XYZ file of C-alpha atoms in Angstrom:
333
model
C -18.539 536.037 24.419
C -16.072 538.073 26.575
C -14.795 534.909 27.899
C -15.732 532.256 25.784
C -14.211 533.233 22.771
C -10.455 533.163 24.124
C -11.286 529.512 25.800
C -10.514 527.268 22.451
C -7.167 529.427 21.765
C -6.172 528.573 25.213
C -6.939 525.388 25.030
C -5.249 524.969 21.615
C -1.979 525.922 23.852
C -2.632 523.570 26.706
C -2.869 520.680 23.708
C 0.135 522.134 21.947
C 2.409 522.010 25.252
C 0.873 518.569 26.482
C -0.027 516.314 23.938
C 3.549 515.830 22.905
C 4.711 515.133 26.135
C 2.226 512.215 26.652
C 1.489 511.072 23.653
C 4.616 508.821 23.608
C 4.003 507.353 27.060
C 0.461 505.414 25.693
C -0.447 502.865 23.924
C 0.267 503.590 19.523
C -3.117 503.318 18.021
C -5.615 505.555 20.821
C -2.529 507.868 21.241
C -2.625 508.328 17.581
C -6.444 508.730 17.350
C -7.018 510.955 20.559
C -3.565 513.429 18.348
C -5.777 513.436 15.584
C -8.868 514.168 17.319
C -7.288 516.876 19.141
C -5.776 518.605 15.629
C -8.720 518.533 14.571
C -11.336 520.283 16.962
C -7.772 522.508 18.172
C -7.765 523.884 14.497
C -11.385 524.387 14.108
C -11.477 526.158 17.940
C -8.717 528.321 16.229
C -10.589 529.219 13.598
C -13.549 529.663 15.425
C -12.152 532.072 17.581
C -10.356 533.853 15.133
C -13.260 534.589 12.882
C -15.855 535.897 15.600
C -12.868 538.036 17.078
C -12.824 539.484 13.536
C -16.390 539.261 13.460
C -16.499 541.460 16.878
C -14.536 544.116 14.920
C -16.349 543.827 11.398
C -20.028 544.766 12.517
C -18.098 547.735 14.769
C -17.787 549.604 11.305
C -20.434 552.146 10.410
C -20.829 551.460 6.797
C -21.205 547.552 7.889
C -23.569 548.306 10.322
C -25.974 550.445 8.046
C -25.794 548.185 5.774
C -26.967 545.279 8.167
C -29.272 547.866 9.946
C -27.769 547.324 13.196
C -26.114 550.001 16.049
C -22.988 549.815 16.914
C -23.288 551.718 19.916
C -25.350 549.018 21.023
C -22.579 545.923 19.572
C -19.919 548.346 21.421
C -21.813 548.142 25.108
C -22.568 544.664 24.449
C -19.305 543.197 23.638
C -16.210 545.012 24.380
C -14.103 543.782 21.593
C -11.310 546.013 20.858
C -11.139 547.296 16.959
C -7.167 546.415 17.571
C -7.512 542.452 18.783
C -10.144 542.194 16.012
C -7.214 543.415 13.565
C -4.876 541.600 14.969
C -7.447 538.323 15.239
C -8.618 538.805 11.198
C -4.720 539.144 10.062
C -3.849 536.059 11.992
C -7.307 534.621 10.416
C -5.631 535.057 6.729
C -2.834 533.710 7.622
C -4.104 530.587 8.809
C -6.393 530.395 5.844
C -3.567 530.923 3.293
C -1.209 528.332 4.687
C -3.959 525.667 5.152
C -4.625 526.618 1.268
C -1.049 526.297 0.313
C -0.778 523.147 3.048
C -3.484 521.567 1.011
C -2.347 521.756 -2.259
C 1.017 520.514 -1.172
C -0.690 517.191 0.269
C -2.850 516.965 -2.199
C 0.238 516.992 -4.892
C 1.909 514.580 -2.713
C -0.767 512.249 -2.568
C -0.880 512.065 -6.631
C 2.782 511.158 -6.663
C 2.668 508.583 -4.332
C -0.638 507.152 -6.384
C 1.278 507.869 -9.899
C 4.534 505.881 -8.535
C 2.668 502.882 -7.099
C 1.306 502.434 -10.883
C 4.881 502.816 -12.725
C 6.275 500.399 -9.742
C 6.742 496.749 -11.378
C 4.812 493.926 -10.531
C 0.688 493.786 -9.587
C 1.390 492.432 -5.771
C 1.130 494.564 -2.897
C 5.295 494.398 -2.442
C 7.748 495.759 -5.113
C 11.255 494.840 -4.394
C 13.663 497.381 -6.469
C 16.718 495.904 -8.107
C 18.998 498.331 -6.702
C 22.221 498.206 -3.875
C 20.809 501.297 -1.682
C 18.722 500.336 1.487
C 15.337 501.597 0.784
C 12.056 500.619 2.490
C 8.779 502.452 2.697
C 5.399 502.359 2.136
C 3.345 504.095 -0.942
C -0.662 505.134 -0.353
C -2.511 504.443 -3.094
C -5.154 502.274 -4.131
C -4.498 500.056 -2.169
C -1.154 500.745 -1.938
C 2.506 499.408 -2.174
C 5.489 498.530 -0.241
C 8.624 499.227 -1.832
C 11.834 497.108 -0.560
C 15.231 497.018 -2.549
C 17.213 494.104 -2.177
C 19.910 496.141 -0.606
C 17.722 496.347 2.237
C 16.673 492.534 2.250
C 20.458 491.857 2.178
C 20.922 493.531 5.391
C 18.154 491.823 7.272
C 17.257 487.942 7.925
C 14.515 486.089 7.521
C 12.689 486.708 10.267
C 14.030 490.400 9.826
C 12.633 490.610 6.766
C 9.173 489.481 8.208
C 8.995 491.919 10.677
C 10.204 494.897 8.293
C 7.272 494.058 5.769
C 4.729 493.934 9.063
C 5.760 497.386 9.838
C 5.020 499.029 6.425
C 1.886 497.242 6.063
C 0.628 498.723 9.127
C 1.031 502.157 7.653
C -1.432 500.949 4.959
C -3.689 498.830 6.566
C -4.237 502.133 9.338
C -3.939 504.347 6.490
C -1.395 506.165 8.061
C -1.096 509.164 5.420
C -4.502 510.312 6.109
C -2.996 510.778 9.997
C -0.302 512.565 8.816
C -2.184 515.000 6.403
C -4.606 516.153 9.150
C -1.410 516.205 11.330
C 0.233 518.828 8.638
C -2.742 520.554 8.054
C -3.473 521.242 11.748
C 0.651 522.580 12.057
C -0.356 524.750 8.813
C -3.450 526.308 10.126
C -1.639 527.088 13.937
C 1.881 526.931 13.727
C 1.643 525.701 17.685
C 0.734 522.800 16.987
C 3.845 521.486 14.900
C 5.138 519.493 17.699
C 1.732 517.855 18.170
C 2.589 516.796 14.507
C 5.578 515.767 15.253
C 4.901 513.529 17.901
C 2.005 511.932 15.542
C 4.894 511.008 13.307
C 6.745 509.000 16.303
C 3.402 507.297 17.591
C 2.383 506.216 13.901
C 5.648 504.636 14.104
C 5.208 502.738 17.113
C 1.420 502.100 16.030
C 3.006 499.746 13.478
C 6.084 498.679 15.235
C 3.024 497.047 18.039
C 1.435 495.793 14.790
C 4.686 494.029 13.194
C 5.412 492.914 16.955
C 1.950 491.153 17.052
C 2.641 489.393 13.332
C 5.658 488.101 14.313
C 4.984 487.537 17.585
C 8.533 488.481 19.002
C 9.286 492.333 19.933
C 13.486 491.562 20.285
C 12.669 490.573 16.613
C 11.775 493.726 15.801
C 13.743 495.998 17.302
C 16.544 494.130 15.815
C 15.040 494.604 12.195
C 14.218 498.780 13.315
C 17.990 498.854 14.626
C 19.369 497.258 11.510
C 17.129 498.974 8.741
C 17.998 502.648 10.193
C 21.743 501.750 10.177
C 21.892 500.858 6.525
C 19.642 503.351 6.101
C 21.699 506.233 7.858
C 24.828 504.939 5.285
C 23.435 506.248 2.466
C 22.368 509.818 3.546
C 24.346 512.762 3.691
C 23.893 513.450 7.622
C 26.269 512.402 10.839
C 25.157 508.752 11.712
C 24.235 509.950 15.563
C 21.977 511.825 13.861
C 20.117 509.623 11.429
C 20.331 506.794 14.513
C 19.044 509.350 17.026
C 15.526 510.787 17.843
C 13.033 508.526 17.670
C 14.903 505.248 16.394
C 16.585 504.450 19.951
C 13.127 505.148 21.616
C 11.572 502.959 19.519
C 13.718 500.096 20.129
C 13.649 500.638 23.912
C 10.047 500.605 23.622
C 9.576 497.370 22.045
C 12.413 495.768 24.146
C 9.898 496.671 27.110
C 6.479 494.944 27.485
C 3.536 496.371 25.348
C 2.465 500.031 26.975
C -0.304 499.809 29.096
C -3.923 501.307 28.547
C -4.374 504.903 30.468
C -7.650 506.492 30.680
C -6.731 509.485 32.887
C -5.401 511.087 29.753
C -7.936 510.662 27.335
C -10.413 511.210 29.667
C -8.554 514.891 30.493
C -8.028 515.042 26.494
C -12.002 514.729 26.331
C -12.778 517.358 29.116
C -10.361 519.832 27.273
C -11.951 518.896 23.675
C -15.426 518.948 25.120
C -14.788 522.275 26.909
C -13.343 523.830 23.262
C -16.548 522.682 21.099
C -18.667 523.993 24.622
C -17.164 527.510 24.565
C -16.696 528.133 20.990
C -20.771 527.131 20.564
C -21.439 529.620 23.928
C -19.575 532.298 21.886
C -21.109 532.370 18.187
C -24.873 532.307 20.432
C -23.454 535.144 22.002
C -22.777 536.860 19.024
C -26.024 535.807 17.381
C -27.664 537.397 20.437
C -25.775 540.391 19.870
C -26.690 541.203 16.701
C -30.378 540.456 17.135
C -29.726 543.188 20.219
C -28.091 545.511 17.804
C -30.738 545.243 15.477
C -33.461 545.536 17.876
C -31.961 549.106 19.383
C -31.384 550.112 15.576
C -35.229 549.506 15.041
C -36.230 551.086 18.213
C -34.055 554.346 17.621
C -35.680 554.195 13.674
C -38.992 554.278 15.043
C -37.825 557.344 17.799
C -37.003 559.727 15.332
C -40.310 559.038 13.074
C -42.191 558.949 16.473
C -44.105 562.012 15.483
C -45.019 560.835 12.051
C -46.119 557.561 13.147
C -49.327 556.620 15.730
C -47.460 554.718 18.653
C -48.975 551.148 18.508
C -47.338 547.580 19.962
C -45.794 544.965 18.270
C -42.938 543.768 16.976
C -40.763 546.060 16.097
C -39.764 546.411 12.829
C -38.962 543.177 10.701
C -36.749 541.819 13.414
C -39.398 540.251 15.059
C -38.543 541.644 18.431
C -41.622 543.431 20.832
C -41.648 546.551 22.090
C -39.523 546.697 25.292
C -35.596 545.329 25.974
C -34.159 542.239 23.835
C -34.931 538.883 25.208
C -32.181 536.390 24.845
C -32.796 532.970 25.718
């Protein structure tokens, strides 16, 4: 457990640094799906690691230890934990367990308003177009789901524009996009390291269904015209420099599908699986560890019990105690 149990929160930095950076250089979709997969199993390594580094400390305190009949002489020679990076590791714990709480409820509020609005929207179709001047598009989760378009937006696209604009938001609910982003939010809540790893899932669900309104209308200059165009009229109506609204990820998103479709790399998913692999590997190797420890514990606990009414008690063999362990030094297997 010496070892293993740091592992996942060292890989949870290698994903935080790298996943960003590559992410944007794959294809959309498995770039998306390989983020999401490494949120996930990054957050639960956190936790993981956090909780038996608190554990480590917890069954180090005497009245814990007599009350689980173990010795903690015997957890202290077996696994050198220090009572100060179990602290440390049980505060951070809380921490990530009170903002994934408040994370939660957050998404989960968000996720009713977007359901309430698509009911009060007019109309039963899957698009709403708003009566209104102000260029608005987006997409609404729901059951199933709306696009919203004002006609201040259609007014500032054409035809084939328009086409294109309507095959991008109804990627984000075909792929269910929102469910991407949650676990993306989550992840950031539970280990503030990984916010640019949630960031970057933002930009690749955006090109996910840029490559999706590319295939519908079967012309990426199309596109990128209609991406160009809706952030300008966009940018007009917010309160921000336009460099900035145009910026980030709109001009890389436009040079991207003015290029041909990204290629398909394995060499980073297959690395991606290694590290995600390694995480589940080493967090698994350090809770046996700490099963084994306790069963150790336990064992010498018994054994030092049975010392001290030694001259009460006829010697005899067996297992010792209700711990199921013989006579003799703790077998782990």
């Amino acid at each position: 457990m010496l070892i293993s149990v740091y592992v996942p929160l060292l890989i949870t930095m290698v994903i935080a640094v790298f996943a960003p950076r590559a992410a944007p250089l794959l294809a959309p979709r498995p770039a998306a799906w390989s983020l999401a997969s490494a949120a996930l199993v990054a957050s639960l390594g956190w936790l993981g690691s956090l909780g038996l580094l608190a554990f480590a400390g917890l069954v180090q305190i005497p009245e814990v230890a007599q009350e689980g009949q173990w010795s903690v002489a015997a957890v202290r020679a077996s696994d050198p934990v220090y009572l100060t990076v179990a602290g440390v590791a049980a505060l951070a714990l809380l921490a990530s367990v009170a903002a994934l709480a408040v994370a939660t409820t957050r998404q989960l509020r968000h996720l009713r308003w977007a359901r309430r609005e698509c009911r009060q929207l007019p109309g039963d179709t899957e698009l709403a177009v708003l009566d209104m001047a102000t260029p608005e598009a987006f997409a609404l989760p729901g059951k199933p789901g709306r696009i919203v378009v004002s006609r201040g937006m259609l007014r500032c696209l054409g035809d084939r524009e328009r086409e294109a604009l309507l095959a991008h938001e109804r990627a984000h609910l075909c792929g269910r996009h929102h469910l991407f982003q949650t676990l993306w939010r989550l992840s950031a809540a539970v280990n503030p390291l990984l916010r640019p790893l949630s960031a970057a899932g933002g930009f690749v669900l955006e090109r996910w269904a840029d490559e999706e309104a590319a295939l519908r209308v079967g012309d990426r200059a199309v596109v990128a015209r209609a991406v160009g165009r809706a952030a300008l009229a966009t940018s007009a109506n917010r309160s921000r420099p336009v460099l900035a609204a145009t910026g980030g990820a709109v001009p890389q998103r436009v040079r991207a599908l003015l290029a041909p479709p990204p290629p398909r790399r394995a060499l980073p998913f297959v690395a991606g699986a290694a590290l995600l692999v390694m995480c589940c590997g080493s967090l698994a190797d350090a809770a046996t560890d700490s099963e084994q420890m306790i069963e150790t514990a336990q064992h010498a606990e018994c054994l030092t019990a049975r010392a001290a009414a030694a001259p009460a008690v006829p010697p005899h063999h067996g297992p010792c105690c209700e711990h199921g362990h013989p006579d003799g030094p703790a077998r782990h297997h």
